[in-house]
Every structure is written in C-alpha cells, then in structure tokens.
mmCIF file of C-alpha atoms in Angstrom:
data_model
loop_
_atom_site.group_PDB
_atom_site.id
_atom_site.type_symbol
_atom_site.label_atom_id
_atom_site.label_comp_id
_atom_site.label_asym_id
_atom_site.label_seq_id
_atom_site.Cartn_x
_atom_site.Cartn_y
_atom_site.Cartn_z
ATOM 1 C CA MET A 1 51.139 -32.442 -30.512
ATOM 2 C CA ALA A 2 50.041 -32.908 -27.006
ATOM 3 C CA GLU A 3 52.436 -35.810 -26.439
ATOM 4 C CA GLN A 4 55.360 -33.783 -28.150
ATOM 5 C CA ASN A 5 58.032 -31.722 -26.243
ATOM 6 C CA ILE A 6 57.459 -28.380 -28.001
ATOM 7 C CA LEU A 7 60.806 -27.138 -27.089
ATOM 8 C CA THR A 8 62.314 -29.475 -29.595
ATOM 9 C CA GLY A 9 59.709 -28.505 -32.182
ATOM 10 C CA ASP A 10 60.530 -26.810 -35.572
ATOM 11 C CA LEU A 11 58.946 -23.839 -37.446
ATOM 12 C CA ALA A 12 55.827 -25.741 -38.247
ATOM 13 C CA VAL A 13 55.269 -26.548 -34.593
ATOM 14 C CA LEU A 14 55.742 -22.890 -33.826
ATOM 15 C CA ASP A 15 53.154 -21.878 -36.560
ATOM 16 C CA GLN A 16 50.702 -24.293 -35.063
ATOM 17 C CA ILE A 17 51.144 -22.603 -31.583
ATOM 18 C CA ILE A 18 50.799 -19.176 -33.137
ATOM 19 C CA GLY A 19 47.704 -20.223 -35.134
ATOM 20 C CA ASP A 20 46.227 -21.802 -31.932
ATOM 21 C CA LEU A 21 46.714 -18.558 -29.841
ATOM 22 C CA LYS A 22 45.236 -16.510 -32.576
ATOM 23 C CA GLU A 23 42.247 -18.755 -33.016
ATOM 24 C CA HIS A 24 41.707 -18.633 -29.116
ATOM 25 C CA ARG A 25 41.944 -14.820 -29.093
ATOM 26 C CA LYS A 26 39.438 -14.704 -31.848
ATOM 27 C CA ASN A 27 37.099 -16.919 -30.179
ATOM 28 C CA LYS A 28 37.348 -14.883 -27.063
ATOM 29 C CA GLU A 29 36.689 -11.671 -28.926
ATOM 30 C CA GLN A 30 33.623 -13.241 -30.630
ATOM 31 C CA LEU A 31 32.360 -14.548 -27.337
ATOM 32 C CA GLU A 32 32.669 -10.918 -25.908
ATOM 33 C CA LYS A 33 30.656 -9.684 -28.966
ATOM 34 C CA LEU A 34 28.084 -12.391 -28.427
ATOM 35 C CA ASN A 35 27.698 -11.598 -24.712
ATOM 36 C CA GLU A 36 27.297 -7.940 -25.563
ATOM 37 C CA ILE A 37 24.622 -8.731 -28.216
ATOM 38 C CA ALA A 38 22.669 -10.919 -25.767
ATOM 39 C CA LYS A 39 22.979 -8.409 -22.973
ATOM 40 C CA ASP A 40 21.428 -5.652 -25.440
ATOM 41 C CA LEU A 41 18.809 -8.052 -26.480
ATOM 42 C CA THR A 42 17.861 -8.831 -22.810
ATOM 43 C CA LYS A 43 17.707 -5.009 -22.221
ATOM 44 C CA ASN A 44 15.514 -4.395 -25.145
ATOM 45 C CA ILE A 45 12.968 -7.300 -24.292
ATOM 46 C CA GLU A 46 12.886 -5.938 -20.725
ATOM 47 C CA ASN A 47 12.259 -2.364 -21.963
ATOM 48 C CA ASP A 48 9.605 -3.436 -24.540
ATOM 49 C CA GLU A 49 7.844 -5.576 -22.014
ATOM 50 C CA ARG A 50 7.722 -2.848 -19.379
ATOM 51 C CA GLU A 51 6.317 -0.361 -22.043
ATOM 52 C CA LEU A 52 3.743 -3.093 -23.094
ATOM 53 C CA LYS A 53 2.744 -3.553 -19.533
ATOM 54 C CA GLU A 54 2.484 0.114 -18.898
ATOM 55 C CA GLU A 55 0.330 0.694 -21.941
ATOM 56 C CA ILE A 56 -1.932 -2.351 -20.850
ATOM 57 C CA ASP A 57 -2.098 -0.979 -17.250
ATOM 58 C CA GLY A 58 -2.865 2.553 -18.506
ATOM 59 C CA ARG A 59 -5.613 1.274 -20.824
ATOM 60 C CA ILE A 60 -7.209 -0.880 -18.294
ATOM 61 C CA LYS A 61 -7.212 1.926 -15.502
ATOM 62 C CA GLU A 62 -8.640 4.415 -17.950
ATOM 63 C CA SER A 63 -11.444 2.116 -19.014
ATOM 64 C CA THR A 64 -12.043 1.211 -15.370
ATOM 65 C CA ALA A 65 -12.090 4.741 -14.449
ATOM 66 C CA SER A 66 -14.631 5.480 -17.262
ATOM 67 C CA ILE A 67 -17.001 2.681 -15.992
ATOM 68 C CA CYS A 68 -16.794 3.767 -12.522
ATOM 69 C CA GLU A 69 -17.284 7.462 -13.205
ATOM 70 C CA GLY A 70 -20.988 7.303 -13.753
ATOM 71 C CA TYR A 71 -21.748 5.143 -10.841
ATOM 72 C CA ASP A 72 -19.601 7.138 -8.431
ATOM 73 C CA LYS A 73 -21.435 10.311 -9.498
ATOM 74 C CA ALA A 74 -24.847 8.562 -8.795
ATOM 75 C CA ILE A 75 -23.463 7.358 -5.385
ATOM 76 C CA ASP A 76 -22.201 10.759 -4.565
ATOM 77 C CA SER A 77 -25.682 12.248 -5.390
ATOM 78 C CA GLU A 78 -27.288 9.657 -3.210
ATOM 79 C CA LYS A 79 -24.818 10.503 -0.363
ATOM 80 C CA SER A 80 -25.641 14.241 -0.707
ATOM 81 C CA LYS A 81 -29.339 13.400 -0.382
ATOM 82 C CA LEU A 82 -28.459 11.280 2.661
ATOM 83 C CA LYS A 83 -26.758 14.070 4.259
ATOM 84 C CA ASP A 84 -29.517 16.398 3.877
ATOM 85 C CA ILE A 85 -32.186 14.050 5.044
ATOM 86 C CA GLN A 86 -29.984 13.100 8.032
ATOM 87 C CA SER A 87 -29.663 17.043 8.790
ATOM 88 C CA GLN A 88 -33.228 17.462 8.666
ATOM 89 C CA ARG A 89 -33.962 14.376 10.938
ATOM 90 C CA ASP A 90 -31.333 15.769 13.456
ATOM 91 C CA LYS A 91 -33.127 19.217 13.536
ATOM 92 C CA ALA A 92 -36.562 17.455 13.746
ATOM 93 C CA LYS A 93 -35.333 15.305 16.755
ATOM 94 C CA MET A 94 -33.597 18.324 18.564
ATOM 95 C CA ALA A 95 -37.046 20.146 18.021
ATOM 96 C CA GLY A 96 -38.801 17.222 19.736
ATOM 97 C CA VAL A 97 -36.260 16.901 22.392
ATOM 98 C CA LYS A 98 -36.767 20.557 23.296
ATOM 99 C CA GLU A 99 -40.571 20.284 23.247
ATOM 100 C CA ARG A 100 -40.363 17.141 25.559
ATOM 101 C CA ILE A 101 -38.061 19.026 27.895
ATOM 102 C CA ALA A 102 -40.381 22.026 27.897
ATOM 103 C CA ASN A 103 -43.335 19.723 28.602
ATOM 104 C CA GLU A 104 -41.647 17.570 31.330
ATOM 105 C CA THR A 105 -40.105 20.601 33.098
ATOM 106 C CA LYS A 106 -43.070 22.920 32.795
ATOM 107 C CA GLU A 107 -44.239 22.604 36.300
ATOM 108 C CA LEU A 108 -40.910 23.197 37.889
ATOM 109 C CA ARG A 109 -40.215 26.209 35.626
ATOM 110 C CA ASN A 110 -43.779 27.681 36.458
ATOM 111 C CA GLN A 111 -43.001 27.041 40.283
ATOM 112 C CA ASN A 112 -39.740 28.808 39.864
ATOM 113 C CA GLU A 113 -41.322 31.766 38.294
ATOM 114 C CA GLU A 114 -44.075 31.836 40.963
ATOM 115 C CA PHE A 115 -41.190 31.673 43.604
ATOM 116 C CA GLU A 116 -39.375 34.542 41.978
ATOM 117 C CA LYS A 117 -42.646 36.713 41.954
ATOM 118 C CA GLN A 118 -43.143 35.964 45.573
ATOM 119 C CA ILE A 119 -39.648 37.299 46.492
ATOM 120 C CA LYS A 120 -40.036 40.298 44.415
ATOM 121 C CA ASP A 121 -43.594 40.952 45.838
ATOM 122 C CA ALA A 122 -42.385 40.591 49.364
ATOM 123 C CA PHE A 123 -39.348 42.771 48.961
ATOM 124 C CA LYS A 124 -41.331 45.372 47.164
ATOM 125 C CA MET A 125 -44.088 45.448 49.900
ATOM 126 C CA GLU A 126 -41.349 45.848 52.607
ATOM 127 C CA LYS A 127 -38.975 47.868 50.628
ATOM 128 C CA VAL A 128 -36.184 45.364 50.985
ATOM 129 C CA PRO A 129 -33.394 45.994 48.368
ATOM 130 C CA MET A 130 -33.382 43.441 45.499
ATOM 131 C CA TYR A 131 -29.722 42.719 45.857
ATOM 132 C CA CYS A 132 -30.588 40.845 49.153
ATOM 133 C CA SER A 133 -31.729 38.177 46.798
ATOM 134 C CA ARG A 134 -28.539 38.002 44.734
ATOM 135 C CA ARG A 135 -25.997 35.151 45.157
ATOM 136 C CA PHE A 136 -23.106 37.443 46.194
ATOM 137 C CA TYR A 137 -25.243 38.769 49.206
ATOM 138 C CA ARG A 138 -26.119 35.320 50.243
ATOM 139 C CA ILE A 139 -22.462 34.307 50.139
ATOM 140 C CA MET A 140 -21.266 37.274 52.231
ATOM 141 C CA ILE A 141 -24.128 37.747 54.553
ATOM 142 C CA GLN A 142 -26.166 34.351 54.764
ATOM 143 C CA THR A 143 -23.356 31.817 54.135
ATOM 144 C CA ARG A 144 -24.832 28.246 53.936
ATOM 145 C CA GLY A 145 -23.592 24.973 52.483
ATOM 146 C CA PHE A 146 -20.412 23.931 51.103
ATOM 147 C CA ALA A 147 -20.459 25.795 47.771
ATOM 148 C CA ASP A 148 -21.199 29.262 49.639
ATOM 149 C CA SER A 149 -18.461 28.481 52.251
ATOM 150 C CA ALA A 150 -15.905 27.546 49.538
ATOM 151 C CA VAL A 151 -16.543 30.930 47.565
ATOM 152 C CA TYR A 152 -16.360 33.047 50.767
ATOM 153 C CA THR A 153 -12.980 31.217 51.833
ATOM 154 C CA LEU A 154 -11.751 31.920 48.343
ATOM 155 C CA ILE A 155 -12.582 35.740 48.638
ATOM 156 C CA LEU A 156 -10.962 35.767 51.985
ATOM 157 C CA LEU A 157 -7.548 34.221 50.737
ATOM 158 C CA VAL A 158 -7.539 36.492 47.779
ATOM 159 C CA LEU A 159 -7.905 39.654 50.221
ATOM 160 C CA PHE A 160 -5.827 38.504 52.968
ATOM 161 C CA VAL A 161 -2.819 36.758 51.535
ATOM 162 C CA PRO A 162 -0.884 39.336 49.498
ATOM 163 C CA SER A 163 2.842 39.068 49.011
ATOM 164 C CA ILE A 164 3.898 42.303 50.461
ATOM 165 C CA GLN A 165 6.416 43.576 53.265
ATOM 166 C CA MET A 166 5.409 43.217 56.986
ATOM 167 C CA TRP A 167 4.474 46.887 57.601
ATOM 168 C CA MET A 168 2.504 47.098 54.537
ATOM 169 C CA LEU A 169 0.905 43.692 55.307
ATOM 170 C CA ILE A 170 -0.565 45.364 58.555
ATOM 171 C CA VAL A 171 -1.807 48.411 56.834
ATOM 172 C CA TYR A 172 -3.113 46.049 54.175
ATOM 173 C CA TYR A 173 -5.071 43.893 56.788
ATOM 174 C CA PHE A 174 -6.370 46.987 58.450
ATOM 175 C CA VAL A 175 -7.683 48.588 55.354
ATOM 176 C CA VAL A 176 -9.240 45.473 54.172
ATOM 177 C CA SER A 177 -10.768 44.611 57.404
ATOM 178 C CA MET A 178 -12.378 48.199 57.328
ATOM 179 C CA ILE A 179 -13.626 47.599 53.789
ATOM 180 C CA ILE A 180 -15.202 44.415 54.697
ATOM 181 C CA ILE A 181 -16.278 44.682 58.267
ATOM 182 C CA LEU A 182 -17.802 48.285 57.967
ATOM 183 C CA PRO A 183 -19.772 47.710 54.699
ATOM 184 C CA THR A 184 -20.860 44.256 55.979
ATOM 185 C CA LYS A 185 -22.034 45.715 59.204
ATOM 186 C CA ILE A 186 -23.881 48.512 57.498
ATOM 187 C CA VAL A 187 -25.533 46.003 55.165
ATOM 188 C CA THR A 188 -26.544 43.698 57.843
ATOM 189 C CA ASP A 189 -27.859 46.274 59.925
ATOM 190 C CA LYS A 190 -30.070 47.759 57.064
ATOM 191 C CA THR A 191 -31.234 44.391 55.777
ATOM 192 C CA VAL A 192 -31.193 41.587 58.254
ATOM 193 C CA GLY A 193 -31.750 43.847 61.091
ATOM 194 C CA ARG A 194 -34.714 45.336 59.698
ATOM 195 C CA HIS A 195 -36.156 42.573 57.411
ATOM 196 C CA GLY A 196 -34.603 39.430 58.751
ATOM 197 C CA ALA A 197 -37.748 37.386 58.555
ATOM 198 C CA THR A 198 -38.453 38.438 54.942
ATOM 199 C CA ILE A 199 -34.833 37.754 53.759
ATOM 200 C CA ASN A 200 -34.696 34.561 55.549
ATOM 201 C CA ALA A 201 -37.960 33.580 53.892
ATOM 202 C CA ALA A 202 -36.573 34.692 50.394
ATOM 203 C CA ARG A 203 -33.576 32.603 51.096
ATOM 204 C CA GLU A 204 -35.674 29.550 51.786
ATOM 205 C CA THR A 205 -37.555 30.274 48.530
ATOM 206 C CA LYS A 206 -34.406 30.610 46.622
ATOM 207 C CA ASP A 207 -33.164 27.255 47.762
ATOM 208 C CA LYS A 208 -36.393 25.680 46.479
ATOM 209 C CA ILE A 209 -35.570 27.523 43.111
ATOM 210 C CA ILE A 210 -32.107 26.135 43.015
ATOM 211 C CA ALA A 211 -33.581 22.644 43.975
ATOM 212 C CA ASN A 212 -35.988 22.757 40.994
ATOM 213 C CA ARG A 213 -33.186 24.021 38.555
ATOM 214 C CA LYS A 214 -31.102 20.905 39.542
ATOM 215 C CA LYS A 215 -34.174 18.744 38.865
ATOM 216 C CA ILE A 216 -34.643 20.391 35.499
ATOM 217 C CA LYS A 217 -30.977 19.666 34.539
ATOM 218 C CA LYS A 218 -31.493 15.960 35.541
ATOM 219 C CA ILE A 219 -34.653 15.864 33.426
ATOM 220 C CA GLU A 220 -32.772 17.479 30.538
ATOM 221 C CA LYS A 221 -29.795 14.998 30.859
ATOM 222 C CA ARG A 222 -32.194 12.014 31.031
ATOM 223 C CA ILE A 223 -34.183 13.098 27.928
ATOM 224 C CA HIS A 224 -31.031 13.746 25.939
ATOM 225 C CA SER A 225 -29.485 10.290 26.849
ATOM 226 C CA ASP A 226 -32.720 8.491 26.041
ATOM 227 C CA LYS A 227 -32.211 6.272 22.948
ATOM 228 C CA ASN A 228 -35.977 5.915 22.330
ATOM 229 C CA GLU A 229 -36.997 8.009 19.622
ATOM 230 C CA GLU A 230 -40.498 6.789 18.834
ATOM 231 C CA MET A 231 -42.232 9.922 20.453
ATOM 232 C CA TYR A 232 -40.446 12.394 18.144
ATOM 233 C CA GLY A 233 -42.159 11.281 14.773
ATOM 234 C CA LEU A 234 -39.133 10.506 12.864
ATOM 235 C CA GLU A 235 -40.579 7.602 10.845
ATOM 236 C CA ASP A 236 -40.854 9.514 7.422
ATOM 237 C CA TYR A 237 -37.229 10.425 7.713
ATOM 238 C CA ASP A 238 -36.042 7.002 8.688
ATOM 239 C CA PHE A 239 -37.947 5.654 5.605
ATOM 240 C CA LYS A 240 -36.373 8.007 3.210
ATOM 241 C CA ILE A 241 -32.887 7.257 4.862
ATOM 242 C CA ASN A 242 -33.523 3.558 4.286
ATOM 243 C CA GLU A 243 -34.586 4.089 0.760
ATOM 244 C CA ILE A 244 -31.433 5.981 -0.017
ATOM 245 C CA HIS A 245 -29.288 3.280 1.617
ATOM 246 C CA ASP A 246 -31.001 0.633 -0.571
ATOM 247 C CA SER A 247 -30.576 2.823 -3.602
ATOM 248 C CA MET A 248 -26.771 3.125 -2.855
ATOM 249 C CA GLU A 249 -26.486 -0.650 -2.301
ATOM 250 C CA LYS A 250 -28.169 -1.085 -5.652
ATOM 251 C CA ILE A 251 -25.855 1.090 -7.557
ATOM 252 C CA GLU A 252 -22.786 -0.438 -5.902
ATOM 253 C CA GLY A 253 -24.155 -3.816 -7.117
ATOM 254 C CA GLU A 254 -24.433 -2.538 -10.593
ATOM 255 C CA LYS A 255 -20.973 -1.137 -10.605
ATOM 256 C CA ALA A 256 -19.516 -4.332 -9.446
ATOM 257 C CA CYS A 257 -21.341 -6.144 -12.224
ATOM 258 C CA ALA A 258 -20.172 -3.750 -14.641
ATOM 259 C CA LEU A 259 -16.543 -4.116 -13.547
ATOM 260 C CA GLN A 260 -16.903 -7.748 -13.411
ATOM 261 C CA GLU A 261 -18.299 -7.725 -16.950
ATOM 262 C CA PHE A 262 -15.384 -5.601 -18.104
ATOM 263 C CA GLU A 263 -12.913 -8.025 -16.498
ATOM 264 C CA ASN A 264 -14.382 -11.061 -18.131
ATOM 265 C CA THR A 265 -14.884 -9.600 -21.791
ATOM 266 C CA ALA A 266 -13.456 -6.351 -22.787
ATOM 267 C CA LYS A 267 -10.237 -6.425 -20.649
ATOM 268 C CA PRO A 268 -9.046 -9.587 -22.366
ATOM 269 C CA ASP A 269 -9.844 -8.050 -25.676
ATOM 270 C CA ILE A 270 -7.853 -4.814 -24.918
ATOM 271 C CA ILE A 271 -4.875 -6.956 -23.790
ATOM 272 C CA ALA A 272 -4.984 -8.968 -27.019
ATOM 273 C CA GLU A 273 -5.274 -5.856 -29.102
ATOM 274 C CA ILE A 274 -2.247 -4.217 -27.492
ATOM 275 C CA GLU A 275 -0.013 -7.364 -27.484
ATOM 276 C CA SER A 276 -0.776 -7.961 -31.112
ATOM 277 C CA ARG A 277 1.031 -4.694 -32.124
ATOM 278 C CA SER A 278 4.185 -5.417 -30.304
ATOM 279 C CA LYS A 279 4.361 -8.981 -28.721
ATOM 280 C CA GLY A 280 5.497 -10.488 -32.245
ATOM 281 C CA HIS A 281 8.581 -8.345 -32.244
ATOM 282 C CA ILE A 282 9.211 -9.243 -28.485
ATOM 283 C CA ASP A 283 8.845 -12.868 -29.359
ATOM 284 C CA GLU A 284 11.535 -12.569 -32.168
ATOM 285 C CA MET A 285 13.923 -11.006 -29.968
ATOM 286 C CA LYS A 286 13.463 -13.763 -27.422
ATOM 287 C CA ALA A 287 14.179 -16.314 -30.028
ATOM 288 C CA GLU A 288 17.235 -14.349 -31.200
ATOM 289 C CA LEU A 289 18.393 -14.172 -27.667
ATOM 290 C CA LEU A 290 17.941 -17.999 -27.292
ATOM 291 C CA THR A 291 20.167 -18.422 -30.376
ATOM 292 C CA LYS A 292 22.794 -16.037 -29.132
ATOM 293 C CA GLN A 293 22.837 -17.763 -25.517
ATOM 294 C CA ASP A 294 23.238 -21.065 -27.309
ATOM 295 C CA GLU A 295 26.121 -19.776 -29.473
ATOM 296 C CA CYS A 296 27.797 -18.006 -26.331
ATOM 297 C CA SER A 297 27.252 -21.510 -24.428
ATOM 298 C CA LYS A 298 29.028 -23.422 -27.064
ATOM 299 C CA LEU A 299 31.782 -20.857 -27.687
ATOM 300 C CA GLU A 300 32.255 -20.409 -24.016
ATOM 301 C CA ALA A 301 32.993 -24.254 -23.829
ATOM 302 C CA LEU A 302 35.325 -24.042 -26.712
ATOM 303 C CA VAL A 303 37.100 -21.181 -25.276
ATOM 304 C CA LYS A 304 37.707 -22.797 -22.063
ATOM 305 C CA GLU A 305 38.762 -26.088 -23.735
ATOM 306 C CA GLN A 306 41.315 -23.918 -25.840
ATOM 307 C CA ARG A 307 42.555 -22.150 -22.689
ATOM 308 C CA ILE A 308 43.115 -25.432 -20.780
ATOM 309 C CA TYR A 309 44.789 -26.915 -23.874
ATOM 310 C CA ILE A 310 47.164 -23.944 -24.415
ATOM 311 C CA SER A 311 47.843 -23.831 -20.661
ATOM 312 C CA SER A 312 48.664 -27.525 -20.431
ATOM 313 C CA ASN A 313 50.599 -27.991 -23.718
ATOM 314 C CA TYR A 314 52.146 -24.596 -24.447
ATOM 315 C CA GLU A 315 52.507 -22.431 -21.282
ATOM 316 C CA THR A 316 53.910 -25.379 -19.402
ATOM 317 C CA TYR A 317 57.054 -25.243 -21.738
ATOM 318 C CA LEU A 318 57.141 -21.712 -22.893
ATOM 319 C CA GLY A 319 56.264 -19.971 -19.521
ATOM 320 C CA LYS A 320 53.974 -16.953 -19.396
ATOM 321 C CA GLU A 321 56.709 -14.698 -20.877
ATOM 322 C CA PHE A 322 56.314 -16.157 -24.459
ATOM 323 C CA MET A 323 52.649 -16.822 -24.351
ATOM 324 C CA ASN A 324 51.634 -13.995 -26.679
ATOM 325 C CA THR A 325 51.789 -13.635 -30.446
ATOM 326 C CA GLU A 326 54.336 -10.683 -30.497
ATOM 327 C CA LYS A 327 57.028 -12.871 -28.590
ATOM 328 C CA LEU A 328 56.057 -15.917 -30.601
ATOM 329 C CA GLU A 329 56.631 -13.993 -33.797
ATOM 330 C CA GLU A 330 59.972 -12.859 -32.658
ATOM 331 C CA LEU A 331 60.882 -16.685 -32.125
ATOM 332 C CA ARG A 332 59.553 -17.337 -35.687
ATOM 333 C CA ALA A 333 61.778 -14.622 -37.141
ATOM 334 C CA ILE A 334 64.812 -16.162 -35.398
ATOM 335 C CA MET A 335 64.117 -19.459 -36.722
ATOM 336 C CA LYS A 336 63.610 -18.152 -40.274
ATOM 337 C CA SER A 337 66.932 -16.443 -39.972
ATOM 338 C CA GLN A 338 68.656 -19.908 -39.365
ATOM 339 C CA ALA A 339 69.844 -18.609 -35.996
ATOM 340 C CA ALA A 340 67.872 -21.585 -34.292
ATOM 341 C CA ASP A 341 66.259 -24.689 -35.625
ATOM 342 C CA THR A 342 64.143 -25.451 -32.571
ATOM 343 C CA ILE A 343 61.783 -23.425 -30.358
ATOM 344 C CA GLY A 344 63.808 -23.914 -27.270
ATOM 345 C CA ARG A 345 66.974 -22.733 -29.082
ATOM 346 C CA ALA A 346 65.156 -19.672 -30.432
ATOM 347 C CA MET A 347 63.862 -18.946 -26.865
ATOM 348 C CA ALA A 348 67.690 -19.060 -25.731
ATOM 349 C CA VAL A 349 68.726 -16.700 -28.640
ATOM 350 C CA SER A 350 65.912 -14.204 -27.840
ATOM 351 C CA LYS A 351 66.979 -14.194 -24.102
ATOM 352 C CA ASP A 352 70.711 -13.614 -25.199
ATOM 353 C CA LYS A 353 69.875 -10.444 -27.114
ATOM 354 C CA ARG A 354 68.466 -8.797 -24.081
#
C-alpha cells in the first residue's frame, strides 16, 4: 500500500487505513498505561528502599547508642572526679601561693607595721591630729610628686570651672576661695606651723610605707606568674589527675573496640535480618519494572514506526482534516452508499455536503 495512491483506493483500502489508525491509537494508549505502571513501580521501589534504609539506620543508631551509653557514663564519672581533683589542686596551689607571698613579704609588712606605729606614737606624743597622716591632707597641704599634683589639679578644676553666668562666677570664685584658703590657712597654722618637723618626718615615713607596698605588689605579681609549682606539694594531686586521664583513655579505647566489633559482626547481621524481610519484594518489583521498561521500549519503537508510516502514507494524501476515525468513518459511509467508489471522490462528496 505504501506504493499506492490511496486517493484512488477502494473501500478495502479505507478499511485498512481505519484499522491502522485504530491500532496506532490502541498502541499509544497501551504505551501510556505501561509508562504509568513503570512510574508507579519506580515510586514504590524508592519508597520501600527509603523505608528499608530508615529502618536499618534507626536500628544501627539505637544499637550504637546502647553500646556507647555504658562507656559514656563511665567517662562522665571520671570527668566528674577529674573536676573535683582539679578544684582541690587549685585550692591547694592558691593556699601555697598565699603562704609563699606571706613569707616573702613578711619583712616588708613588718616594716610597714613598725612605720605606722612610729607615726602614731610620734603624733600621740606631740598631740598632732591623726588626719595629718591621711592622703587627702598630704595632697592639699604637702603636695609632692606627679600623683599628688594630678589629684590636686583635678580638685581645683572641679571647684573653679563651673558653667554659670559671669556675676555668679565672681561670687562663686570668692566663696570657693574662702572655703579653700581659710581652712587651709587654719589647718596649716595648727599643724605645719606647730608640728612641721614631726609631720614632715611622718611624710617621709609614709613614703617608705608606700614604697614597701609597691615592692609587695611586685612580689605578689612575680609569685602569681611563676610557672614553677614544685614548692607547693601538688604531687599527689598530679598523680591522681594522671591516673584519671589514663582511666579515661582506657575507657575510650574499650569503647572504640566495642564499636569496631559491632561494625564487623553485629551490624552486618542486623542489616541482613532487616533486608531479608523486605528486599525480596523490592527485587520482585525491580524485575517487574525491567520487564515493563522493556515492553515500553519495544512498544514505543512500534508507535513511532506507525506514526511515521501513517504520516508518510496516509496524512500526505488525506491531510490532517481526515486523519481521525470519525472523518474516515464518514468517508466509509459515503462509499458504502455508492455515492463514491474511491477515497478521493468520497472526500469530495464530504466537502460538498458542508
């Protein structure tokens, strides 16, 4: 028929065309059904494999956690012991540091106590007010050195730099000057004027006390930063700490061995047991999927071949308008009624009816 002009064909040729179109449509519908079946099988396989993997992962995770639990508790217990021993060691070291500081600064602290006693006794003997040995008195009356000068200047700035109007500023300066100058004059007269030598001597002694305090701070800083701990007697604590570290390493090693043993023996058994319950069904679906995919491939090739044949041998002559069974059945009815004896004439009759 491929070499025949189908427009001159009779009713038998038309029946062949109709049969070919129906077979092509039937094959297309069958191909769609096979594709849907293959799609559903693929989806079911993926779901079952995912559920299988999740079950295996869950069992493996649960078993691993069960193995780790006992070892982790033992490790946590050792960590708690380590924390306690470390705390005891820190307290012992701190006590040793304090004792060392006390020993190395004893002489300086004794000197300061003696200096303070000398000042107190001298002031008591000459009836000098004790405030003459205070820092504020020294700053205001006996200003010496950078620190005293800085504090004194700050006090003056606070007192003499207010943000007020000019007339108030004049009054303010006058009042403040009276408050500073008069009391300072009175205090100076009653103290330096009467007991200048004693107060100056006390000031010299105070400078020695301050110098000793600086030395004490340097000693404290040096001792705190000293990395050598041999003099504090911490050997027992260090021995216990090393024992705990060794115990923790041993437990970690045992835990690693137990996990490796599980990985080599129990894990494959668990996987095999779970897979034995569902893998057979999955394999059956995979085999069925391969069959359906093969059928699809063959049917798809046939449908493609039919489509090319119909397009080249039928549609070329009949056109798209008559390439459906409804139109072809109309031509068949015309030819059966003896109104046309060829397909081409039947097409002309059909067009004339419109």
